[in-house]
Amino acid sequence: PPPAPPRALGRGPAGGARAGRVSRGGMAEQLARIFGTEEDRVNCPFYFKIGACRNGDQCNRLHNRPTMSQTLLLSHMYPNTPESLALANDEPWDDDMYDRAQQHLEAFYVEVFLELANYGEIEDLVVVDNLCDHMIGNVYVKYYHEEDAERALMKLTGRFYSGKLIQAEYTTVSDFREARCRAFHETRCNRGAYCNFMHIKHIPRAIKRRVVREMYDDHPEYLGQTSSRRGGKEKDKEKDRDRKRSRSRRRDKEKKEKGDRRGDDDGAPPPRQTSEERRAMIASWNAEKEGGAIS
């Protein structure tokens, strides 16, 4: 009978199992790559990136609400003034209008930052400039530790600001650079204040440095915790360096001792002799024995 044709790759039990593993691995990589992007047809990319979605609970994609996070979203907390609304909407403005809007924003930032700092060490606080319904007045605060964010969420529940109930919740936002609108911060956003990515209001660096300094003045234990964490890391690094140095010294010492033993003739074994040398040595031993016996 004619020989059977070669079996195609991937058929049969072994080939099918390999193909299944490859396909499952490729599918997992694909899902991980598209998670939280426009290609993800299951999870809402806007909720994942900015913690808010224009469709709200009516969105046809999942909103995965975190049960723990370093960042809190305080929805619609900032009370926009008429001047700030006009500036955000690209309406005509003058220097006096800009100064009034900026002074109001900076006063709000200092007050809220120092109040939220009572619950833990703050890493960053941002106020958005967007005017769309799901983002207007949103404030985000990121703590260094999840425990501090949890404490702040508990303390803020039921409190009011400017006559409105504070709506605080955990958010998926962990990096504000990924959540912000790059066009707005680099050049100009064509969508204006109704963009779905963060338009972060500008806070001067001097104000940020001042509130951080006041936070550490009011809560020196935060600075101690930060220093201890850094000091602990430095100590660990120093211990690792000491271990490496001690291992290196031990290896060098062992190499030196081995070299000394090789150079020591008394302790080293005699060199191996050839057959002729061994026969000559045996003959001399026999001659000495015979001579001793004769004498």
mmCIF file of N, CA, C and O in Angstrom, residues 154-233:
data_model
loop_
_atom_site.group_PDB
_atom_site.id
_atom_site.type_symbol
_atom_site.label_atom_id
_atom_site.label_comp_id
_atom_site.label_asym_id
_atom_site.label_seq_id
_atom_site.Cartn_x
_atom_site.Cartn_y
_atom_site.Cartn_z
ATOM 1 N N MET A 154 -13.861 57.874 54.290
ATOM 2 C CA MET A 154 -14.749 57.720 55.442
ATOM 3 C C MET A 154 -15.072 59.076 56.066
ATOM 4 O O MET A 154 -16.220 59.352 56.420
ATOM 5 N N LYS A 155 -14.066 59.943 56.180
ATOM 6 C CA LYS A 155 -14.266 61.234 56.829
ATOM 7 C C LYS A 155 -15.075 62.202 55.966
ATOM 8 O O LYS A 155 -15.796 63.061 56.493
ATOM 9 N N LEU A 156 -14.952 62.076 54.643
ATOM 10 C CA LEU A 156 -15.649 63.003 53.753
ATOM 11 C C LEU A 156 -17.101 62.624 53.517
ATOM 12 O O LEU A 156 -17.902 63.448 53.074
ATOM 13 N N THR A 157 -17.454 61.376 53.787
ATOM 14 C CA THR A 157 -18.827 60.926 53.580
ATOM 15 C C THR A 157 -19.782 61.681 54.500
ATOM 16 O O THR A 157 -19.602 61.715 55.726
ATOM 17 N N GLY A 158 -20.761 62.346 53.887
ATOM 18 C CA GLY A 158 -21.741 63.107 54.655
ATOM 19 C C GLY A 158 -21.369 64.555 54.890
ATOM 20 O O GLY A 158 -22.168 65.304 55.481
ATOM 21 N N ARG A 159 -20.190 64.985 54.434
ATOM 22 C CA ARG A 159 -19.774 66.373 54.627
ATOM 23 C C ARG A 159 -20.201 67.225 53.432
ATOM 24 O O ARG A 159 -20.447 66.727 52.327
ATOM 25 N N PHE A 160 -20.251 68.542 53.671
ATOM 26 C CA PHE A 160 -20.676 69.485 52.645
ATOM 27 C C PHE A 160 -19.550 70.468 52.356
ATOM 28 O O PHE A 160 -18.706 70.763 53.215
ATOM 29 N N TYR A 161 -19.560 70.981 51.121
ATOM 30 C CA TYR A 161 -18.653 72.070 50.762
ATOM 31 C C TYR A 161 -19.421 73.035 49.863
ATOM 32 O O TYR A 161 -20.025 72.618 48.874
ATOM 33 N N SER A 162 -19.373 74.288 50.234
ATOM 34 C CA SER A 162 -20.058 75.341 49.489
ATOM 35 C C SER A 162 -21.543 75.012 49.313
ATOM 36 O O SER A 162 -22.136 75.252 48.257
ATOM 37 N N GLY A 163 -22.140 74.429 50.356
ATOM 38 C CA GLY A 163 -23.558 74.142 50.339
ATOM 39 C C GLY A 163 -23.952 72.890 49.582
ATOM 40 O O GLY A 163 -25.158 72.607 49.461
ATOM 41 N N LYS A 164 -22.977 72.112 49.081
ATOM 42 C CA LYS A 164 -23.271 70.894 48.329
ATOM 43 C C LYS A 164 -22.655 69.687 49.025
ATOM 44 O O LYS A 164 -21.561 69.789 49.594
ATOM 45 N N LEU A 165 -23.349 68.562 48.969
ATOM 46 C CA LEU A 165 -22.842 67.326 49.555
ATOM 47 C C LEU A 165 -21.628 66.848 48.764
ATOM 48 O O LEU A 165 -21.657 66.789 47.522
ATOM 49 N N ILE A 166 -20.568 66.511 49.462
ATOM 50 C CA ILE A 166 -19.360 66.022 48.802
ATOM 51 C C ILE A 166 -19.596 64.596 48.338
ATOM 52 O O ILE A 166 -19.957 63.722 49.135
ATOM 53 N N GLN A 167 -19.396 64.365 47.036
ATOM 54 C CA GLN A 167 -19.567 63.029 46.457
ATOM 55 C C GLN A 167 -18.169 62.431 46.222
ATOM 56 O O GLN A 167 -17.550 62.687 45.194
ATOM 57 N N ALA A 168 -17.690 61.680 47.185
ATOM 58 C CA ALA A 168 -16.344 61.100 47.116
ATOM 59 C C ALA A 168 -16.442 59.611 46.800
ATOM 60 O O ALA A 168 -17.314 58.911 47.321
ATOM 61 N N GLU A 169 -15.537 59.154 45.955
ATOM 62 C CA GLU A 169 -15.489 57.738 45.609
ATOM 63 C C GLU A 169 -14.081 57.392 45.136
ATOM 64 O O GLU A 169 -13.307 58.268 44.713
ATOM 65 N N TYR A 170 -13.755 56.094 45.202
ATOM 66 C CA TYR A 170 -12.496 55.630 44.643
ATOM 67 C C TYR A 170 -12.544 55.752 43.124
ATOM 68 O O TYR A 170 -13.601 55.623 42.501
ATOM 69 N N THR A 171 -11.383 55.996 42.536
ATOM 70 C CA THR A 171 -11.300 56.086 41.090
ATOM 71 C C THR A 171 -10.128 55.271 40.578
ATOM 72 O O THR A 171 -9.162 55.014 41.314
ATOM 73 N N THR A 172 -10.234 54.862 39.326
ATOM 74 C CA THR A 172 -9.177 54.053 38.701
ATOM 75 C C THR A 172 -7.994 54.896 38.255
ATOM 76 O O THR A 172 -6.969 54.341 37.850
ATOM 77 N N VAL A 173 -8.096 56.209 38.327
ATOM 78 C CA VAL A 173 -7.018 57.083 37.853
ATOM 79 C C VAL A 173 -5.813 56.955 38.785
ATOM 80 O O VAL A 173 -5.931 57.163 39.993
ATOM 81 N N SER A 174 -4.687 56.605 38.211
ATOM 82 C CA SER A 174 -3.450 56.511 38.997
ATOM 83 C C SER A 174 -2.352 57.400 38.433
ATOM 84 O O SER A 174 -1.397 57.732 39.141
ATOM 85 N N ASP A 175 -2.452 57.789 37.167
ATOM 86 C CA ASP A 175 -1.448 58.629 36.520
ATOM 87 C C ASP A 175 -2.187 59.742 35.780
ATOM 88 O O ASP A 175 -2.824 59.502 34.759
ATOM 89 N N PHE A 176 -2.086 60.965 36.292
ATOM 90 C CA PHE A 176 -2.802 62.074 35.677
ATOM 91 C C PHE A 176 -2.240 62.438 34.305
ATOM 92 O O PHE A 176 -2.944 63.046 33.494
ATOM 93 N N ARG A 177 -1.012 62.081 34.049
ATOM 94 C CA ARG A 177 -0.446 62.367 32.725
ATOM 95 C C ARG A 177 -1.130 61.532 31.645
ATOM 96 O O ARG A 177 -1.255 61.969 30.506
ATOM 97 N N GLU A 178 -1.564 60.313 32.005
ATOM 98 C CA GLU A 178 -2.271 59.474 31.048
ATOM 99 C C GLU A 178 -3.726 59.901 30.898
ATOM 100 O O GLU A 178 -4.346 59.663 29.857
ATOM 101 N N ALA A 179 -4.281 60.527 31.927
ATOM 102 C CA ALA A 179 -5.690 60.907 31.883
ATOM 103 C C ALA A 179 -5.912 62.276 31.247
ATOM 104 O O ALA A 179 -7.025 62.581 30.815
ATOM 105 N N ARG A 180 -4.901 63.102 31.185
ATOM 106 C CA ARG A 180 -5.087 64.459 30.674
ATOM 107 C C ARG A 180 -5.121 64.486 29.145
ATOM 108 O O ARG A 180 -4.661 63.560 28.477
ATOM 109 N N CYS A 181 -5.664 65.579 28.625
ATOM 110 C CA CYS A 181 -5.711 65.799 27.171
ATOM 111 C C CYS A 181 -4.372 66.405 26.753
ATOM 112 O O CYS A 181 -4.035 67.535 27.145
ATOM 113 N N ARG A 182 -3.619 65.660 25.972
ATOM 114 C CA ARG A 182 -2.298 66.143 25.561
ATOM 115 C C ARG A 182 -2.403 67.362 24.660
ATOM 116 O O ARG A 182 -1.568 68.268 24.719
ATOM 117 N N ALA A 183 -3.421 67.389 23.809
ATOM 118 C CA ALA A 183 -3.582 68.538 22.911
ATOM 119 C C ALA A 183 -3.809 69.822 23.704
ATOM 120 O O ALA A 183 -3.269 70.883 23.369
ATOM 121 N N PHE A 184 -4.597 69.751 24.785
ATOM 122 C CA PHE A 184 -4.880 70.939 25.600
ATOM 123 C C PHE A 184 -3.627 71.445 26.309
ATOM 124 O O PHE A 184 -3.392 72.653 26.395
ATOM 125 N N HIS A 185 -2.801 70.520 26.806
ATOM 126 C CA HIS A 185 -1.631 70.918 27.583
ATOM 127 C C HIS A 185 -0.409 71.202 26.709
ATOM 128 O O HIS A 185 0.543 71.822 27.195
ATOM 129 N N GLU A 186 -0.422 70.759 25.464
ATOM 130 C CA GLU A 186 0.737 71.001 24.595
ATOM 131 C C GLU A 186 0.456 72.107 23.578
ATOM 132 O O GLU A 186 1.316 72.957 23.355
ATOM 133 N N THR A 187 -0.715 72.097 22.979
ATOM 134 C CA THR A 187 -1.029 73.129 21.986
ATOM 135 C C THR A 187 -2.430 73.680 22.251
ATOM 136 O O THR A 187 -2.594 74.608 23.025
ATOM 137 N N ARG A 188 -3.428 73.099 21.592
ATOM 138 C CA ARG A 188 -4.814 73.558 21.742
ATOM 139 C C ARG A 188 -5.746 72.414 21.388
ATOM 140 O O ARG A 188 -5.575 71.753 20.365
ATOM 141 N N CYS A 189 -6.747 72.175 22.241
ATOM 142 C CA CYS A 189 -7.694 71.090 22.011
ATOM 143 C C CYS A 189 -8.831 71.595 21.125
ATOM 144 O O CYS A 189 -9.483 72.601 21.450
ATOM 145 N N ASN A 190 -9.060 70.906 20.037
ATOM 146 C CA ASN A 190 -10.119 71.307 19.112
ATOM 147 C C ASN A 190 -11.521 71.085 19.689
ATOM 148 O O ASN A 190 -12.481 71.698 19.218
ATOM 149 N N ARG A 191 -11.637 70.202 20.673
ATOM 150 C CA ARG A 191 -12.950 69.923 21.263
ATOM 151 C C ARG A 191 -13.317 70.925 22.350
ATOM 152 O O ARG A 191 -14.450 70.910 22.840
ATOM 153 N N GLY A 192 -12.364 71.720 22.765
ATOM 154 C CA GLY A 192 -12.647 72.731 23.764
ATOM 155 C C GLY A 192 -12.932 72.138 25.129
ATOM 156 O O GLY A 192 -12.434 71.062 25.494
ATOM 157 N N ALA A 193 -13.770 72.836 25.895
ATOM 158 C CA ALA A 193 -14.051 72.422 27.274
ATOM 159 C C ALA A 193 -14.917 71.178 27.346
ATOM 160 O O ALA A 193 -15.116 70.650 28.447
ATOM 161 N N TYR A 194 -15.434 70.708 26.222
ATOM 162 C CA TYR A 194 -16.297 69.525 26.225
ATOM 163 C C TYR A 194 -15.546 68.267 25.796
ATOM 164 O O TYR A 194 -16.162 67.279 25.408
ATOM 165 N N CYS A 195 -14.247 68.316 25.889
ATOM 166 C CA CYS A 195 -13.410 67.141 25.634
ATOM 167 C C CYS A 195 -13.633 66.123 26.744
ATOM 168 O O CYS A 195 -13.935 66.467 27.894
ATOM 169 N N ASN A 196 -13.485 64.845 26.414
ATOM 170 C CA ASN A 196 -13.702 63.780 27.398
ATOM 171 C C ASN A 196 -12.439 63.415 28.167
ATOM 172 O O ASN A 196 -12.494 62.527 29.022
ATOM 173 N N PHE A 197 -11.324 64.072 27.879
ATOM 174 C CA PHE A 197 -10.107 63.870 28.657
ATOM 175 C C PHE A 197 -9.858 65.106 29.521
ATOM 176 O O PHE A 197 -10.371 66.193 29.249
ATOM 177 N N MET A 198 -9.049 64.934 30.550
ATOM 178 C CA MET A 198 -8.869 65.995 31.543
ATOM 179 C C MET A 198 -8.191 67.230 30.964
ATOM 180 O O MET A 198 -7.120 67.142 30.360
ATOM 181 N N HIS A 199 -8.829 68.385 31.169
ATOM 182 C CA HIS A 199 -8.193 69.682 30.987
ATOM 183 C C HIS A 199 -7.896 70.189 32.394
ATOM 184 O O HIS A 199 -8.793 70.693 33.084
ATOM 185 N N ILE A 200 -6.674 70.020 32.853
ATOM 186 C CA ILE A 200 -6.323 70.320 34.247
ATOM 187 C C ILE A 200 -6.048 71.811 34.401
ATOM 188 O O ILE A 200 -5.273 72.397 33.646
ATOM 189 N N LYS A 201 -6.704 72.412 35.383
ATOM 190 C CA LYS A 201 -6.498 73.836 35.650
ATOM 191 C C LYS A 201 -5.067 74.076 36.128
ATOM 192 O O LYS A 201 -4.486 73.259 36.848
ATOM 193 N N HIS A 202 -4.524 75.202 35.740
ATOM 194 C CA HIS A 202 -3.132 75.530 36.066
ATOM 195 C C HIS A 202 -3.019 76.060 37.495
ATOM 196 O O HIS A 202 -3.729 77.001 37.883
ATOM 197 N N ILE A 203 -2.146 75.447 38.266
ATOM 198 C CA ILE A 203 -1.801 75.906 39.613
ATOM 199 C C ILE A 203 -0.306 76.250 39.599
ATOM 200 O O ILE A 203 0.517 75.385 39.262
ATOM 201 N N PRO A 204 0.080 77.469 39.950
ATOM 202 C CA PRO A 204 1.509 77.822 39.935
ATOM 203 C C PRO A 204 2.324 76.930 40.859
ATOM 204 O O PRO A 204 1.846 76.467 41.902
ATOM 205 N N ARG A 205 3.556 76.691 40.460
ATOM 206 C CA ARG A 205 4.430 75.842 41.276
ATOM 207 C C ARG A 205 4.660 76.423 42.659
ATOM 208 O O ARG A 205 4.828 75.675 43.628
ATOM 209 N N ALA A 206 4.689 77.744 42.764
ATOM 210 C CA ALA A 206 4.903 78.363 44.072
ATOM 211 C C ALA A 206 3.773 78.001 45.031
ATOM 212 O O ALA A 206 4.013 77.751 46.227
ATOM 213 N N ILE A 207 2.539 77.949 44.524
ATOM 214 C CA ILE A 207 1.401 77.565 45.369
ATOM 215 C C ILE A 207 1.531 76.104 45.781
ATOM 216 O O ILE A 207 1.296 75.743 46.943
ATOM 217 N N LYS A 208 1.910 75.242 44.844
ATOM 218 C CA LYS A 208 2.053 73.823 45.165
ATOM 219 C C LYS A 208 3.148 73.605 46.210
ATOM 220 O O LYS A 208 2.976 72.824 47.156
ATOM 221 N N ARG A 209 4.264 74.290 46.039
ATOM 222 C CA ARG A 209 5.346 74.135 47.029
ATOM 223 C C ARG A 209 4.910 74.639 48.395
ATOM 224 O O ARG A 209 5.263 74.054 49.430
ATOM 225 N N ARG A 210 4.144 75.716 48.396
ATOM 226 C CA ARG A 210 3.712 76.295 49.676
ATOM 227 C C ARG A 210 2.791 75.345 50.423
ATOM 228 O O ARG A 210 2.961 75.117 51.634
ATOM 229 N N VAL A 211 1.813 74.763 49.741
ATOM 230 C CA VAL A 211 0.875 73.883 50.444
ATOM 231 C C VAL A 211 1.566 72.589 50.894
ATOM 232 O O VAL A 211 1.237 72.045 51.964
ATOM 233 N N VAL A 212 2.517 72.102 50.102
ATOM 234 C CA VAL A 212 3.253 70.907 50.520
ATOM 235 C C VAL A 212 4.079 71.213 51.768
ATOM 236 O O VAL A 212 4.137 70.412 52.716
ATOM 237 N N ARG A 213 4.714 72.379 51.785
ATOM 238 C CA ARG A 213 5.495 72.769 52.961
ATOM 239 C C ARG A 213 4.597 72.908 54.187
ATOM 240 O O ARG A 213 4.953 72.459 55.285
ATOM 241 N N GLU A 214 3.422 73.522 54.013
ATOM 242 C CA GLU A 214 2.493 73.663 55.144
ATOM 243 C C GLU A 214 1.965 72.302 55.600
ATOM 244 O O GLU A 214 1.750 72.090 56.795
ATOM 245 N N MET A 215 1.770 71.381 54.641
ATOM 246 C CA MET A 215 1.318 70.040 55.019
ATOM 247 C C MET A 215 2.340 69.370 55.932
ATOM 248 O O MET A 215 1.962 68.780 56.970
ATOM 249 N N TYR A 216 3.608 69.469 55.596
ATOM 250 C CA TYR A 216 4.634 68.838 56.424
ATOM 251 C C TYR A 216 4.855 69.601 57.727
ATOM 252 O O TYR A 216 5.246 68.997 58.732
ATOM 253 N N ASP A 217 4.617 70.919 57.711
ATOM 254 C CA ASP A 217 4.710 71.676 58.965
ATOM 255 C C ASP A 217 3.586 71.279 59.920
ATOM 256 O O ASP A 217 3.806 71.140 61.129
ATOM 257 N N ASP A 218 2.381 71.095 59.380
ATOM 258 C CA ASP A 218 1.247 70.715 60.229
ATOM 259 C C ASP A 218 1.291 69.242 60.628
ATOM 260 O O ASP A 218 0.769 68.873 61.679
ATOM 261 N N HIS A 219 1.899 68.424 59.791
ATOM 262 C CA HIS A 219 1.949 66.979 60.047
ATOM 263 C C HIS A 219 3.384 66.483 59.863
ATOM 264 O O HIS A 219 3.718 65.836 58.864
ATOM 265 N N PRO A 220 4.249 66.777 60.803
ATOM 266 C CA PRO A 220 5.653 66.334 60.656
ATOM 267 C C PRO A 220 5.807 64.821 60.616
ATOM 268 O O PRO A 220 6.820 64.315 60.148
ATOM 269 N N GLU A 221 4.794 64.093 61.090
ATOM 270 C CA GLU A 221 4.890 62.634 61.054
ATOM 271 C C GLU A 221 4.905 62.120 59.617
ATOM 272 O O GLU A 221 5.466 61.058 59.349
ATOM 273 N N TYR A 222 4.308 62.865 58.673
ATOM 274 C CA TYR A 222 4.355 62.445 57.276
ATOM 275 C C TYR A 222 5.785 62.472 56.755
ATOM 276 O O TYR A 222 6.236 61.547 56.083
ATOM 277 N N LEU A 223 6.480 63.554 57.100
ATOM 278 C CA LEU A 223 7.869 63.670 56.664
ATOM 279 C C LEU A 223 8.724 62.597 57.289
ATOM 280 O O LEU A 223 9.622 62.044 56.651
ATOM 281 N N GLY A 224 8.444 62.256 58.560
ATOM 282 C CA GLY A 224 9.191 61.185 59.208
ATOM 283 C C GLY A 224 8.950 59.848 58.549
ATOM 284 O O GLY A 224 9.867 59.054 58.370
ATOM 285 N N GLN A 225 7.683 59.609 58.171
ATOM 286 C CA GLN A 225 7.375 58.345 57.492
ATOM 287 C C GLN A 225 8.075 58.272 56.153
ATOM 288 O O GLN A 225 8.642 57.249 55.784
ATOM 289 N N THR A 226 8.087 59.388 55.419
ATOM 290 C CA THR A 226 8.756 59.396 54.115
ATOM 291 C C THR A 226 10.246 59.191 54.284
ATOM 292 O O THR A 226 10.876 58.425 53.563
ATOM 293 N N SER A 227 10.829 59.884 55.286
ATOM 294 C CA SER A 227 12.269 59.737 55.503
ATOM 295 C C SER A 227 12.621 58.331 55.933
ATOM 296 O O SER A 227 13.619 57.766 55.504
ATOM 297 N N SER A 228 11.760 57.748 56.795
ATOM 298 C CA SER A 228 12.051 56.381 57.250
ATOM 299 C C SER A 228 11.951 55.402 56.097
ATOM 300 O O SER A 228 12.737 54.462 56.000
ATOM 301 N N ARG A 229 10.956 55.615 55.202
ATOM 302 C CA ARG A 229 10.858 54.720 54.050
ATOM 303 C C ARG A 229 12.096 54.845 53.171
ATOM 304 O O ARG A 229 12.673 53.861 52.742
ATOM 305 N N ARG A 230 12.504 56.111 52.940
ATOM 306 C CA ARG A 230 13.700 56.294 52.126
ATOM 307 C C ARG A 230 14.934 55.762 52.837
ATOM 308 O O ARG A 230 15.797 55.138 52.231
ATOM 309 N N GLY A 231 14.995 56.029 54.172
ATOM 310 C CA GLY A 231 16.139 55.535 54.919
ATOM 311 C C GLY A 231 16.191 54.021 54.931
ATOM 312 O O GLY A 231 17.258 53.425 54.843
ATOM 313 N N GLY A 232 15.020 53.395 55.041
ATOM 314 C CA GLY A 232 14.983 51.932 55.008
ATOM 315 C C GLY A 232 15.475 51.392 53.685
ATOM 316 O O GLY A 232 16.211 50.402 53.641
ATOM 317 N N LYS A 233 15.076 52.044 52.596
ATOM 318 C CA LYS A 233 15.547 51.598 51.285
ATOM 319 C C LYS A 233 17.055 51.773 51.165
ATOM 320 O O LYS A 233 17.756 50.916 50.637
#
